[in-house]
Amino acid sequence: MKRLYQTVPTGCDWAVEAQGLVKTFGDHRAVDGVHLKVRTGTIYAVLGPNGAGKTTTIRMLTTLLRPDDGSARIFGYDVVKESHIVRQLIGVTGQYASVDESLSAIENLVIFSRLLGMGRKEARQRAEELLEEFSLTEAANRPLKNFSGGMRRRLDLAASLIAQPPLIFLDEPTTGLDPRTRNQMWETIRKLVNHGSTVLLTTQYLQEADELADRIAVIDRGKVVAEGTADELKASVGNSSLQLKIQHSYDMERARQIVEQVLKVRSNTSTETGRITAPMTEADRVTDLLIALREAGIHLAELSVQKPTLDEVFLTITGHGVKKDTAVDSSSAVEEVRV
Ligand SMILES: Nc1ncnc2c1ncn2[C@@H]1O[C@H](COP(=O)(O)OP(=O)(O)O)[C@@H](O)[C@H]1O
Ligand SMILES: [Mg+2]
């Protein structure tokens, strides 16, 4: 097959190296000095809530938006000065959104393949391979307008893979998908890496980053607030967490202050349930805490120590709460949290 993508320079360890990227919209710094380093051949997740600056970061890395400050290299090529080379090294999902709705899945893929310079036979063959790979063979001849959201995304990914780009950007590839379709996407993303691509994805789901990524950057309000493997991030919040149920709701605020002072951590307070949750780094401090609470005349209804949840990981890192993902199957054995 003819090479459609530029060959990755040999010995290039880093697919992405971004230094102090900044993008300001009006007086709002949507991306505020982002550093990222993605090793070639890995899956990297940029994790953060809505509005954190994920898409803006991706747009700069994919040459679609010029950074106001900082710089970024893709396989060693500068995204501003060498954007024409960078574009030949990357695949971005979503870029094929304007395909013809009345054409079938296979027709769409064949058209893209032809546009990329493949011959008729080769284009057909590649389209069939990709449809098979993405479990779309049965739907191959259906017009796109009859596709479900999940099928559409898989086709979108398939289209971006026609020429097997060395680096693939996936901006929230599973947001809004049902759990089964999400699992299929995860499989697909793993396949991309097995085929030799590097993947940078963004997500609002902690579990997704945990499940897929070799490394994770947590991004909040335009800044990377934590970086590491999932295990490193979890370890950074302590091994277990302390849960207190306060008897009288009027004591909640005072109790929270004492917890934070004594344990020297941030806590998660829920006034509805009357519970305060805090990461516990040293078990000994709990004694000090109980004494301090008693001295303040605050009565506890319950006290328990638990393994940290993914909520607490994010809370500890960013200092603000998380939203539960209501789209997630509650019977799933693994806890899923939308941050
Ligand atoms: N073209 C734009 N013009 C003005 N503000 C924007 C634009 N794009 C994004 N923003 C703002 O920048 C912030 C980051 O947005 P975005 O990068 O889309 O976040 P995310 O993808 O993490 O949800 C948000 O506050 C958003 O409203
Ligand atoms: Mg976004």
mmCIF file of N, CA and C in Angstrom, residues 76 99 116 132 157 216 293 308 327:
data_model
loop_
_atom_site.group_PDB
_atom_site.id
_atom_site.type_symbol
_atom_site.label_atom_id
_atom_site.label_comp_id
_atom_site.label_asym_id
_atom_site.label_seq_id
_atom_site.Cartn_x
_atom_site.Cartn_y
_atom_site.Cartn_z
ATOM 1 N N GLY A 76 8.317 15.760 17.117
ATOM 2 C CA GLY A 76 9.438 16.667 16.888
ATOM 3 C C GLY A 76 9.142 17.840 15.958
ATOM 4 N N VAL A 99 -19.740 14.220 6.058
ATOM 5 C CA VAL A 99 -19.903 13.221 5.006
ATOM 6 C C VAL A 99 -21.350 13.200 4.537
ATOM 7 N N LEU A 116 -7.728 10.094 -0.464
ATOM 8 C CA LEU A 116 -6.367 9.977 0.044
ATOM 9 C C LEU A 116 -5.421 9.364 -0.986
ATOM 10 N N GLU A 132 -15.186 -4.204 9.173
ATOM 11 C CA GLU A 132 -15.082 -5.446 9.934
ATOM 12 C C GLU A 132 -14.482 -5.158 11.314
ATOM 13 N N LEU A 157 -14.302 7.009 13.557
ATOM 14 C CA LEU A 157 -12.966 6.498 13.894
ATOM 15 C C LEU A 157 -12.385 5.719 12.721
ATOM 16 N N ILE A 216 -2.132 9.895 32.669
ATOM 17 C CA ILE A 216 -3.280 10.792 32.711
ATOM 18 C C ILE A 216 -2.807 12.182 33.110
ATOM 19 N N LEU A 293 -13.154 17.442 67.713
ATOM 20 C CA LEU A 293 -14.600 17.543 67.496
ATOM 21 C C LEU A 293 -15.342 17.545 68.831
ATOM 22 N N PRO A 308 -10.556 4.994 49.133
ATOM 23 C CA PRO A 308 -10.990 6.206 48.444
ATOM 24 C C PRO A 308 -11.785 5.879 47.190
ATOM 25 N N ALA A 327 -25.721 8.336 32.934
ATOM 26 C CA ALA A 327 -25.880 7.462 31.774
ATOM 27 C C ALA A 327 -25.303 6.069 32.021
#
